[in-house]
CSV table of C-alpha atoms and ligand atoms in Angstrom, one decimal:
chain,number,residue,atom,x,y,z
J,1,UNK,CA,1.9,-19.5,-28.6
J,2,UNK,CA,3.3,-20.6,-25.2
J,3,UNK,CA,4.5,-24.2,-25.1
J,4,UNK,CA,3.2,-26.4,-22.4
J,5,UNK,CA,5.9,-27.1,-19.8
J,6,UNK,CA,5.5,-30.8,-18.8
J,7,UNK,CA,7.6,-30.4,-15.7
J,8,UNK,CA,5.2,-28.2,-13.9
J,9,UNK,CA,1.5,-27.6,-13.3
J,10,UNK,CA,0.0,-24.1,-13.6
J,11,UNK,CA,-2.4,-22.7,-11.1
J,12,UNK,CA,-5.5,-20.7,-12.0
J,13,UNK,CA,-7.4,-18.0,-10.0
J,14,UNK,CA,-9.5,-19.6,-7.3
J,15,UNK,CA,-12.7,-18.0,-8.6
J,16,UNK,CA,-14.8,-17.6,-11.7
J,17,UNK,CA,-16.1,-14.4,-13.2
J,18,UNK,CA,-19.8,-13.6,-12.7
J,19,UNK,CA,-20.1,-9.9,-13.7
J,20,UNK,CA,-17.9,-8.0,-16.1
J,21,UNK,CA,-17.3,-4.3,-16.7
J,22,UNK,CA,-16.3,-3.3,-20.2
J,23,UNK,CA,-13.2,-1.3,-20.7
J,24,UNK,CA,-12.3,0.8,-23.7
J,25,UNK,CA,-9.3,0.9,-26.0
J,26,UNK,CA,-8.1,4.4,-27.0
J,27,UNK,CA,-5.6,5.7,-29.5
J,28,UNK,CA,-2.2,7.2,-28.8
J,29,UNK,CA,-3.2,10.8,-30.0
J,30,UNK,CA,-6.3,10.6,-27.7
J,31,UNK,CA,-4.1,9.6,-24.7
J,32,UNK,CA,-1.5,12.2,-25.4
J,33,UNK,CA,-4.3,14.8,-25.3
J,34,UNK,CA,-5.8,13.4,-22.1
J,35,UNK,CA,-2.5,13.2,-20.1
J,36,UNK,CA,-1.6,16.8,-21.1
J,37,UNK,CA,-5.1,17.9,-19.9
J,38,UNK,CA,-4.4,15.9,-16.7
J,39,UNK,CA,-1.1,17.9,-16.1
J,40,UNK,CA,0.9,14.7,-16.5
J,41,UNK,CA,-0.5,13.4,-13.3
J,42,UNK,CA,-2.2,10.0,-13.7
J,43,UNK,CA,-4.4,10.7,-10.6
J,44,UNK,CA,-6.1,13.4,-12.7
J,45,UNK,CA,-7.1,11.1,-15.6
J,46,UNK,CA,-10.7,10.0,-15.9
J,47,UNK,CA,-11.1,6.3,-15.2
J,48,UNK,CA,-13.1,5.8,-18.5
J,49,UNK,CA,-9.9,6.9,-20.4
J,50,UNK,CA,-7.8,4.1,-18.9
J,51,UNK,CA,-7.4,0.7,-20.4
J,52,UNK,CA,-5.7,-1.3,-17.6
J,53,UNK,CA,-5.9,0.5,-14.3
J,54,UNK,CA,-2.9,-0.2,-12.1
J,55,UNK,CA,-3.0,3.1,-10.3
J,56,UNK,CA,-3.7,1.5,-7.0
J,57,UNK,CA,-5.0,-1.6,-5.2
J,58,UNK,CA,-7.0,0.6,-2.8
J,59,UNK,CA,-10.7,0.0,-3.0
J,60,UNK,CA,-10.4,-1.3,-6.5
J,61,UNK,CA,-10.8,-5.0,-5.8
J,62,UNK,CA,-13.7,-7.2,-6.9
J,63,UNK,CA,-16.0,-8.2,-4.1
J,64,UNK,CA,-17.2,-11.8,-3.9
J,65,UNK,CA,-20.8,-12.9,-4.3
J,66,UNK,CA,-20.8,-13.5,-0.5
J,67,UNK,CA,-19.8,-9.9,0.1
J,68,UNK,CA,-22.4,-8.6,-2.3
J,69,UNK,CA,-25.0,-10.7,-0.5
J,70,UNK,CA,-23.9,-9.2,2.8
J,71,UNK,CA,-24.4,-5.7,1.3
J,72,UNK,CA,-28.1,-6.5,1.2
J,73,UNK,CA,-28.1,-7.2,4.9
J,74,UNK,CA,-27.0,-3.7,5.9
J,75,UNK,CA,-28.4,-2.6,9.2
J,76,UNK,CA,-28.4,1.1,8.6
J,77,UNK,CA,-29.4,2.1,12.2
J,78,UNK,CA,-27.5,5.2,13.4
J,79,UNK,CA,-26.5,3.4,16.6
J,80,UNK,CA,-25.8,-0.2,17.4
J,81,UNK,CA,-25.7,-1.7,13.8
J,82,UNK,CA,-25.4,-5.4,13.9
J,83,UNK,CA,-22.9,-5.1,11.0
J,84,UNK,CA,-20.5,-3.4,13.3
J,85,UNK,CA,-20.7,-6.4,15.6
J,86,UNK,CA,-19.8,-8.6,12.7
J,87,UNK,CA,-16.9,-6.4,11.8
J,88,UNK,CA,-15.6,-6.3,15.4
J,89,UNK,CA,-15.9,-10.0,15.7
J,90,UNK,CA,-14.0,-10.6,12.4
J,91,UNK,CA,-11.1,-8.3,13.5
J,92,UNK,CA,-11.0,-10.0,16.9
J,93,UNK,CA,-11.0,-13.4,15.4
J,94,UNK,CA,-8.5,-13.0,12.6
J,95,UNK,CA,-6.3,-10.2,13.9
J,96,UNK,CA,-6.7,-10.8,17.6
J,97,UNK,CA,-7.1,-7.2,18.9
J,98,UNK,CA,-9.5,-6.4,21.7
J,99,UNK,CA,-11.2,-3.0,20.9
J,100,UNK,CA,-12.3,-2.0,17.4
J,101,UNK,CA,-13.0,1.5,16.1
J,102,UNK,CA,-14.6,1.7,12.6
J,103,UNK,CA,-13.4,4.5,10.3
J,104,UNK,CA,-14.3,5.4,6.8
J,105,UNK,CA,-10.8,4.5,5.5
J,106,UNK,CA,-7.2,4.0,6.6
J,107,UNK,CA,-6.1,7.6,6.9
J,108,UNK,CA,-9.0,8.3,9.2
J,109,UNK,CA,-7.7,5.6,11.6
J,110,UNK,CA,-4.2,7.2,11.3
J,111,UNK,CA,-5.7,10.6,12.1
J,112,UNK,CA,-7.5,9.5,15.2
J,113,UNK,CA,-4.6,7.4,16.5
J,114,UNK,CA,-2.0,10.2,15.9
J,115,UNK,CA,-4.2,12.7,17.7
J,116,UNK,CA,-4.7,10.4,20.7
J,117,UNK,CA,-1.2,9.2,21.1
J,118,UNK,CA,1.3,11.8,19.8
J,119,UNK,CA,2.4,14.9,21.7
J,120,UNK,CA,4.2,17.9,20.3
J,121,UNK,CA,7.9,17.1,19.8
J,122,UNK,CA,7.5,13.3,19.9
J,123,UNK,CA,9.2,11.1,17.4
J,124,UNK,CA,7.7,8.0,15.8
J,125,UNK,CA,10.2,5.4,14.5
J,126,UNK,CA,9.0,3.2,11.7
J,127,UNK,CA,9.9,0.9,8.8
J,128,UNK,CA,9.9,3.6,6.1
J,129,UNK,CA,7.3,6.3,5.8
J,130,UNK,CA,3.9,6.0,4.2
J,131,UNK,CA,2.5,9.3,2.8
J,132,UNK,CA,-0.8,9.6,4.8
J,133,UNK,CA,0.6,7.9,8.0
J,134,UNK,CA,3.6,10.3,8.2
J,135,UNK,CA,1.5,13.4,7.4
J,136,UNK,CA,-1.0,12.6,10.3
J,137,UNK,CA,2.0,12.0,12.6
J,138,UNK,CA,3.4,15.4,11.6
J,139,UNK,CA,0.0,17.2,11.9
J,140,UNK,CA,-0.2,15.9,15.4
J,141,UNK,CA,3.1,17.5,16.3
J,142,UNK,CA,5.4,14.4,15.9
J,143,UNK,CA,8.2,13.6,13.6
J,144,UNK,CA,8.7,10.3,11.7
J,145,UNK,CA,12.1,8.6,11.9
J,146,UNK,CA,13.0,5.9,9.4
J,147,UNK,CA,14.6,2.8,11.1
J,148,UNK,CA,14.1,0.3,8.3
J,149,UNK,CA,17.1,-1.9,7.3
J,150,UNK,CA,19.4,-0.3,4.7
J,151,UNK,CA,18.6,-3.0,2.2
J,152,UNK,CA,15.0,-1.6,1.9
J,153,UNK,CA,16.5,1.5,0.1
J,154,UNK,CA,18.3,-0.6,-2.4
J,155,UNK,CA,16.0,-1.8,-5.2
J,156,UNK,CA,18.5,-4.5,-6.2
J,157,UNK,CA,19.0,-6.1,-2.8
J,158,UNK,CA,17.3,-9.5,-2.8
J,159,UNK,CA,16.9,-9.7,1.0
J,160,UNK,CA,13.7,-11.7,1.6
J,161,UNK,CA,12.4,-9.4,4.4
J,162,UNK,CA,13.3,-5.9,3.3
J,163,UNK,CA,10.5,-4.5,5.5
J,164,UNK,CA,12.4,-5.5,8.7
J,165,UNK,CA,13.3,-2.8,11.3
J,166,UNK,CA,17.0,-2.5,11.9
J,167,UNK,CA,17.2,-3.2,15.7
J,168,UNK,CA,20.4,-1.2,16.1
J,169,UNK,CA,18.9,1.9,14.5
J,170,UNK,CA,15.8,1.6,16.7
J,171,UNK,CA,17.9,1.0,19.8
J,172,UNK,CA,20.1,4.1,19.1
J,173,UNK,CA,17.1,6.2,18.5
J,174,UNK,CA,15.5,5.1,21.8
J,175,UNK,CA,18.9,5.9,23.5
J,176,UNK,CA,19.0,9.3,21.8
J,177,UNK,CA,15.6,10.7,22.6
J,178,UNK,CA,14.5,8.5,25.5
J,179,UNK,CA,11.5,6.1,25.4
J,180,UNK,CA,9.2,8.8,26.9
J,181,UNK,CA,9.4,10.8,23.6
J,182,UNK,CA,8.4,7.8,21.5
J,183,UNK,CA,4.6,7.3,21.7
J,184,UNK,CA,4.8,4.1,19.6
J,185,UNK,CA,6.7,2.4,16.9
J,186,UNK,CA,4.9,2.6,13.5
J,187,UNK,CA,5.3,-0.9,12.0
J,188,UNK,CA,3.9,-1.7,8.6
J,189,UNK,CA,3.2,-5.2,7.4
J,190,UNK,CA,4.6,-5.2,3.9
J,191,UNK,CA,6.1,-1.8,3.2
J,192,UNK,CA,4.4,-0.1,0.4
J,193,UNK,CA,7.0,2.5,-0.3
J,194,UNK,CA,9.9,0.0,-0.3
J,195,UNK,CA,8.1,-2.0,-3.0
J,196,UNK,CA,5.6,-4.1,-1.1
J,197,UNK,CA,8.4,-5.8,0.9
J,198,UNK,CA,7.5,-8.0,3.9
J,199,UNK,CA,8.6,-8.1,7.6
J,200,UNK,CA,9.8,-11.4,9.0
J,201,UNK,CA,8.1,-13.0,12.1
J,202,UNK,CA,11.5,-12.9,13.7
J,203,UNK,CA,11.7,-9.2,13.4
J,204,UNK,CA,8.1,-8.7,14.7
J,205,UNK,CA,9.1,-10.7,17.7
J,206,UNK,CA,12.5,-9.0,18.3
J,207,UNK,CA,11.1,-5.4,17.9
J,208,UNK,CA,8.3,-6.4,20.3
J,209,UNK,CA,10.9,-7.6,22.9
J,210,UNK,CA,12.9,-4.4,22.6
J,211,UNK,CA,9.9,-2.2,22.8
J,212,UNK,CA,8.6,-4.1,25.9
J,213,UNK,CA,11.9,-3.5,27.6
J,214,UNK,CA,11.5,0.2,27.2
J,215,UNK,CA,7.7,0.4,27.7
J,216,UNK,CA,7.1,1.5,24.1
J,217,UNK,CA,4.0,0.6,22.2
J,218,UNK,CA,3.9,-0.9,18.7
J,219,UNK,CA,1.1,0.1,16.3
J,220,UNK,CA,0.9,-2.0,13.2
J,221,UNK,CA,-0.2,-0.7,9.8
J,222,UNK,CA,-2.2,-3.9,9.0
J,223,UNK,CA,-3.3,-2.7,5.5
J,224,UNK,CA,-1.5,-5.5,3.7
J,225,UNK,CA,-0.7,-7.9,6.6
J,226,UNK,CA,-2.3,-10.9,4.9
J,227,UNK,CA,0.2,-10.5,2.0
J,228,UNK,CA,3.0,-10.1,4.5
J,229,UNK,CA,1.9,-13.4,6.2
J,230,UNK,CA,2.1,-15.2,2.8
J,231,UNK,CA,5.7,-14.2,2.4
J,232,UNK,CA,6.4,-15.4,6.0
J,233,UNK,CA,4.8,-18.8,5.0
J,234,UNK,CA,6.9,-19.0,1.8
J,235,UNK,CA,10.2,-17.7,3.1
J,236,UNK,CA,10.6,-18.1,6.8
J,237,UNK,CA,11.7,-21.4,8.3
J,238,UNK,CA,9.0,-23.0,10.5
J,239,UNK,CA,6.0,-21.4,8.8
J,240,UNK,CA,5.5,-23.5,5.7
J,241,UNK,CA,2.8,-25.7,7.3
J,242,UNK,CA,0.9,-23.0,9.1
J,243,UNK,CA,-2.1,-21.3,7.6
J,244,UNK,CA,-2.2,-17.6,6.8
J,245,UNK,CA,-4.8,-17.2,9.5
J,246,UNK,CA,-2.5,-18.8,12.1
J,247,UNK,CA,0.5,-16.7,11.0
J,248,UNK,CA,-1.6,-13.5,11.1
J,249,UNK,CA,-2.7,-14.1,14.7
J,250,UNK,CA,0.9,-14.7,15.7
J,251,UNK,CA,2.3,-11.6,13.9
J,252,UNK,CA,-0.4,-9.3,15.3
J,253,UNK,CA,0.2,-10.5,18.9
J,254,UNK,CA,3.5,-8.6,18.8
J,255,UNK,CA,1.7,-5.3,18.5
J,256,UNK,CA,-0.6,-3.2,20.7
J,257,UNK,CA,-3.0,-2.2,18.1
J,258,UNK,CA,-3.4,-1.5,14.4
J,259,UNK,CA,-4.7,0.9,11.7
J,260,UNK,CA,-6.3,-0.6,8.7
J,261,UNK,CA,-7.3,0.5,5.2
J,262,UNK,CA,-9.9,-2.2,4.5
J,263,UNK,CA,-9.8,-1.1,0.9
J,264,UNK,CA,-6.7,-3.4,0.4
J,265,UNK,CA,-6.3,-6.8,2.1
J,266,UNK,CA,-9.9,-6.7,3.4
J,267,UNK,CA,-11.3,-6.7,-0.1
J,268,UNK,CA,-13.8,-3.9,0.3
J,269,UNK,CA,-14.3,-0.8,-1.9
J,270,UNK,CA,-14.4,1.5,1.1
J,271,UNK,CA,-13.7,1.2,4.8
J,272,UNK,CA,-11.2,1.0,7.6
J,273,UNK,CA,-10.7,0.4,11.2
J,274,UNK,CA,-8.5,1.1,14.2
J,275,UNK,CA,-7.9,-1.5,16.8
J,276,UNK,CA,-6.2,-1.3,20.2
J,277,UNK,CA,-5.8,-3.6,23.2
J,278,UNK,CA,-5.8,-0.9,25.8
J,279,UNK,CA,-9.2,0.3,27.1
J,280,UNK,CA,-8.2,3.8,28.0
J,281,UNK,CA,-6.8,4.5,24.5
J,282,UNK,CA,-9.9,3.0,23.0
J,283,UNK,CA,-12.1,5.4,25.0
J,284,UNK,CA,-10.0,8.3,23.8
J,285,UNK,CA,-10.3,7.1,20.2
J,286,UNK,CA,-14.0,6.7,20.4
J,287,UNK,CA,-14.4,10.2,21.8
J,288,UNK,CA,-12.5,11.7,18.9
J,289,UNK,CA,-14.3,9.4,16.5
J,290,UNK,CA,-17.7,11.2,17.1
J,291,UNK,CA,-16.0,14.5,16.2
J,292,UNK,CA,-14.4,13.4,13.0
J,293,UNK,CA,-16.0,10.2,11.7
J,294,UNK,CA,-19.3,9.2,13.4
J,295,UNK,CA,-20.6,7.1,16.2
J,296,UNK,CA,-18.5,4.2,17.5
J,297,UNK,CA,-20.7,1.7,15.7
J,298,UNK,CA,-20.3,3.1,12.2
J,299,UNK,CA,-17.4,5.5,12.1
J,300,UNK,CA,-18.2,6.9,8.7
J,301,UNK,CA,-19.2,3.7,7.1
J,302,UNK,CA,-22.7,2.5,6.0
J,303,UNK,CA,-23.8,-0.7,7.7
J,304,UNK,CA,-23.6,-2.6,4.4
J,305,UNK,CA,-20.0,-1.5,4.0
J,306,UNK,CA,-19.1,-2.8,7.4
J,307,UNK,CA,-20.7,-6.1,6.4
J,308,UNK,CA,-18.6,-6.2,3.2
J,309,UNK,CA,-15.4,-5.6,5.3
J,310,UNK,CA,-16.4,-8.3,7.9
J,311,UNK,CA,-16.8,-10.9,5.1
J,312,UNK,CA,-13.7,-9.6,3.3
J,313,UNK,CA,-11.6,-10.2,6.3
J,314,UNK,CA,-12.6,-13.9,6.4
J,315,UNK,CA,-11.9,-14.2,2.7
J,316,UNK,CA,-8.5,-12.5,2.7
J,317,UNK,CA,-6.9,-15.0,5.0
J,318,UNK,CA,-7.8,-18.0,2.8
J,319,UNK,CA,-4.6,-19.6,1.6
J,320,UNK,CA,-5.9,-20.1,-1.9
J,321,UNK,CA,-6.9,-16.5,-2.3
J,322,UNK,CA,-3.6,-15.0,-1.1
J,323,UNK,CA,-1.5,-17.4,-3.1
J,324,UNK,CA,-3.3,-16.4,-6.3
J,325,UNK,CA,-3.2,-12.7,-5.4
J,326,UNK,CA,0.5,-12.5,-4.7
J,327,UNK,CA,1.1,-15.1,-7.5
J,328,UNK,CA,-0.4,-12.7,-10.1
J,329,UNK,CA,1.9,-9.9,-9.0
J,330,UNK,CA,4.9,-12.2,-9.2
J,331,UNK,CA,3.8,-13.4,-12.7
J,332,UNK,CA,3.9,-9.8,-14.0
J,333,UNK,CA,7.2,-9.1,-12.2
J,334,UNK,CA,8.8,-12.2,-13.6
J,335,UNK,CA,7.8,-11.2,-17.2
J,336,UNK,CA,9.5,-7.9,-16.7
J,337,UNK,CA,12.6,-9.4,-15.1
J,338,UNK,CA,13.0,-11.8,-18.0
J,339,UNK,CA,13.1,-8.8,-20.4
J,340,UNK,CA,15.8,-7.1,-18.3
J,341,UNK,CA,13.5,-4.3,-17.2
J,342,UNK,CA,14.8,-2.6,-13.9
J,343,UNK,CA,12.3,-3.4,-11.2
J,344,UNK,CA,12.5,-3.6,-7.4
J,345,UNK,CA,13.6,-7.0,-6.2
J,346,UNK,CA,12.2,-9.3,-4.8
J,347,UNK,CA,8.8,-8.7,-6.4
J,348,UNK,CA,6.5,-7.3,-3.7
J,349,UNK,CA,3.0,-8.4,-2.5
J,350,UNK,CA,0.7,-5.9,-4.2
J,351,UNK,CA,2.6,-4.3,-7.0
J,352,UNK,CA,5.6,-4.4,-9.4
J,353,UNK,CA,7.7,-1.3,-9.0
J,354,UNK,CA,9.7,0.0,-12.0
J,355,UNK,CA,13.0,1.6,-10.9
J,356,UNK,CA,12.8,4.9,-12.7
J,357,UNK,CA,16.3,5.9,-11.8
J,358,UNK,CA,17.7,3.0,-13.9
J,359,UNK,CA,14.9,3.2,-16.5
J,360,UNK,CA,15.5,6.9,-17.3
J,361,UNK,CA,19.1,7.4,-16.4
J,362,UNK,CA,19.2,10.7,-18.4
J,363,UNK,CA,16.5,12.4,-16.2
J,364,UNK,CA,17.8,13.7,-12.8
J,365,UNK,CA,15.6,13.1,-9.8
J,366,UNK,CA,14.7,16.8,-9.6
J,367,UNK,CA,13.1,16.5,-13.0
J,368,UNK,CA,10.7,13.8,-11.6
J,369,UNK,CA,11.6,10.7,-13.7
J,370,UNK,CA,9.1,8.4,-12.1
J,371,UNK,CA,6.3,10.9,-12.7
J,372,UNK,CA,7.4,11.2,-16.3
J,373,UNK,CA,7.6,7.5,-16.7
J,374,UNK,CA,4.1,6.9,-15.3
J,375,UNK,CA,2.7,9.6,-17.7
J,376,UNK,CA,4.5,8.0,-20.6
J,377,UNK,CA,3.3,4.5,-19.8
J,378,UNK,CA,-0.3,5.8,-20.1
J,379,UNK,CA,0.5,7.4,-23.5
J,380,UNK,CA,2.1,4.1,-24.7
J,381,UNK,CA,-0.8,1.8,-23.9
J,382,UNK,CA,-3.5,3.2,-21.7
J,383,UNK,CA,-2.0,1.4,-18.6
J,384,UNK,CA,-2.3,3.7,-15.6
J,385,UNK,CA,0.4,3.5,-12.9
J,386,UNK,CA,1.5,5.8,-10.1
J,387,UNK,CA,4.7,7.7,-9.1
J,388,UNK,CA,6.3,6.6,-5.8
J,389,UNK,CA,9.4,8.8,-5.6
J,390,UNK,CA,10.4,12.4,-5.0
J,391,UNK,CA,6.8,13.7,-5.6
J,392,UNK,CA,5.2,11.3,-3.2
J,393,UNK,CA,8.0,12.0,-0.6
J,394,UNK,CA,7.1,15.7,-0.5
J,395,UNK,CA,9.0,18.4,1.5
J,396,UNK,CA,10.6,18.4,4.9
J,397,UNK,CA,8.2,20.4,7.1
J,398,UNK,CA,11.0,22.1,8.9
J,399,UNK,CA,13.3,23.2,6.0
J,400,UNK,CA,10.7,23.2,3.2
J,401,UNK,CA,13.3,21.3,1.0
J,402,UNK,CA,12.3,18.4,-1.2
J,403,UNK,CA,13.0,15.0,0.4
J,404,UNK,CA,15.2,13.0,-2.0
J,405,UNK,CA,14.2,9.4,-1.4
J,406,UNK,CA,16.7,6.8,-2.6
J,407,UNK,CA,13.8,5.0,-4.3
J,408,UNK,CA,12.4,6.7,-7.4
J,409,UNK,CA,9.7,4.2,-8.5
J,410,UNK,CA,6.6,3.7,-10.7
J,411,UNK,CA,4.1,1.4,-9.0
J,412,UNK,CA,2.1,-1.0,-11.2
J,413,UNK,CA,-0.4,-2.0,-8.6
J,414,UNK,CA,-2.6,-5.0,-9.1
J,415,UNK,CA,-6.2,-4.7,-7.9
J,416,UNK,CA,-7.4,-7.9,-6.2
J,417,UNK,CA,-9.5,-10.4,-8.3
J,418,UNK,CA,-10.0,-7.9,-11.1
J,419,UNK,CA,-7.6,-8.6,-14.0
J,420,UNK,CA,-6.6,-11.8,-15.8
J,421,UNK,CA,-3.2,-13.1,-16.8
J,422,UNK,CA,-3.8,-11.7,-20.3
J,423,UNK,CA,-4.0,-8.2,-18.8
J,424,UNK,CA,-0.6,-8.9,-17.1
J,425,UNK,CA,0.8,-9.9,-20.5
J,426,UNK,CA,-0.4,-6.7,-22.2
J,427,UNK,CA,1.0,-4.6,-19.3
J,428,UNK,CA,4.4,-6.3,-19.6
J,429,UNK,CA,4.4,-5.7,-23.4
J,430,UNK,CA,3.6,-2.1,-22.9
J,431,UNK,CA,6.5,-1.6,-20.4
J,432,UNK,CA,8.9,-3.3,-22.8
J,433,UNK,CA,7.8,-1.1,-25.7
J,434,UNK,CA,8.4,2.0,-23.4
J,435,UNK,CA,11.8,0.6,-22.4
J,436,UNK,CA,12.7,0.4,-26.1
J,437,UNK,CA,12.1,4.2,-26.6
J,438,UNK,CA,13.1,5.4,-23.1
J,439,UNK,CA,15.8,7.8,-24.4
J,440,UNK,CA,13.1,10.0,-25.9
J,441,UNK,CA,11.2,10.5,-22.6
J,442,UNK,CA,11.6,14.0,-21.1
J,443,UNK,CA,11.5,15.2,-17.5
J,444,UNK,CA,8.8,17.4,-15.9
J,445,UNK,CA,8.4,20.5,-13.9
J,446,UNK,CA,5.6,21.7,-11.5
J,447,UNK,CA,2.8,23.8,-12.9
J,448,UNK,CA,0.9,23.6,-9.6
J,449,UNK,CA,2.2,22.1,-6.3
J,450,UNK,CA,-0.3,21.5,-3.5
J,451,UNK,CA,1.0,21.9,0.1
J,452,UNK,CA,0.1,18.4,1.4
J,453,UNK,CA,0.1,15.0,-0.2
J,454,UNK,CA,1.1,16.8,-3.4
J,455,UNK,CA,1.2,13.6,-5.6
J,456,UNK,CA,-2.6,13.4,-5.6
J,457,UNK,CA,-3.4,16.8,-7.2
J,458,UNK,CA,-0.2,18.3,-8.6
J,459,UNK,CA,0.0,19.4,-12.2
J,460,UNK,CA,3.2,19.4,-14.4
J,461,UNK,CA,4.5,20.4,-17.8
J,462,UNK,CA,7.2,18.8,-19.9
J,463,UNK,CA,10.7,20.3,-19.5
J,464,UNK,CA,12.2,21.8,-22.6
N,1,PLP,C1,0.4,1.1,3.8
N,1,PLP,C2,-0.8,2.0,3.8
N,1,PLP,N1,-1.2,2.6,4.9
N,1,PLP,C3,-2.2,3.4,4.9
N,1,PLP,C4,-2.9,3.8,3.8
N,1,PLP,C5,-4.1,4.7,3.8
N,1,PLP,O1,-5.3,4.1,3.6
N,1,PLP,P1,-6.5,4.9,2.9
N,1,PLP,O2,-6.2,5.1,1.5
N,1,PLP,O3,-7.7,3.9,3.1
N,1,PLP,O4,-6.8,6.1,3.6
N,1,PLP,C6,-2.5,3.2,2.6
N,1,PLP,C7,-3.3,3.5,1.3
N,1,PLP,O5,-2.8,3.5,0.2
N,1,PLP,C8,-1.4,2.3,2.6
N,1,PLP,O6,-1.0,1.8,1.4
């Protein structure tokens, strides 16, 4: 039993639960069989065989009663749906961009943007790659260049804004290739692959000033910007008294547009959008949209889904919501830190990342320690996590060699408004139990390796 600490007051989730979905407990032999069938890839497990699902925070959040009510107000007209107007208004109000293009999810926005803006041989500097973002840049003929600060690659660095772009790296890259070969800087608000690490307002401002000087655009990956804004409020001088909504408007004004996976911050189960301030780019995006997604007033979404996103946008910038959301992640992270488990520090906005290199020192990176650790966590307790290391990084398109990222991580991603503190306790206990038997975990080798985004569909076997 936990003792009450009289020196502090706890906070609780700013909502109560109205609908529940039962989850099932399974036995270890059952899970051993399931993960073997799934080729030791947690993406290939059936959801019904998972106890606590921390695979991703993408589309897995719980919608509010207000969002569900909005679903009944779907205007499913092929053209001119009023739900699109609500969506566009919400993005304009809270993010501040001028023109809004709806898409079925984030990677569709990346696809359209990359095709419109990137020419063969261009390079796109950014603050660490994201899997789908980089792939679409490459498919459009570009090459991603990482200009994030060095601390981002060090899981033990406690820098408060590890998502910041290193201005010297960016400046040198501009000098090397020339601004005309840089269609835009790809800037992510909280950097997923670095451990959910935020960008400071100062850095947003400085990168903007540098890019303006050279006539280079900035496209924001706004997928988890609300979470980024919470870190600015908590950590950056001058922002403690501002609301998340105010911080968001300021941060976004330092970019020329954004791609968005509405399945994260925006609290919807499906959806996305692309936003730009420039009319000509908007027209080009709309033109490609009808080829790949749908008309400019639905872009692959149902009217009801656009309504859910519009309402989700308004909810995601509420200070109480975001405090509880990031607070829950921090709670899990602190439990693990207290037990001496190697995790990425500081704790990120959407997930706690286990450092597989330090967790499984006996498994070399080419034997996929993070993939093996995620599979073993499922066997241990039915908790499903995801690899974020060498498998996710994929291969260099020019040499065909594996990228070897410095970070070899397992991501315990917390869906929004879904799990309770007790689920976090159970998760922490499972990780600790695994830590205690870590020496017996073995590496993996590929049985099947897909060409693109291999982490989703790859199959593995245990190494002898
Ligand atoms: C930072 C970031 N950008 C883009 C995406 C792609 O979004 P989607 O999964 O909606 O295609 C994701 C999804 O995980 C993400 O985390």
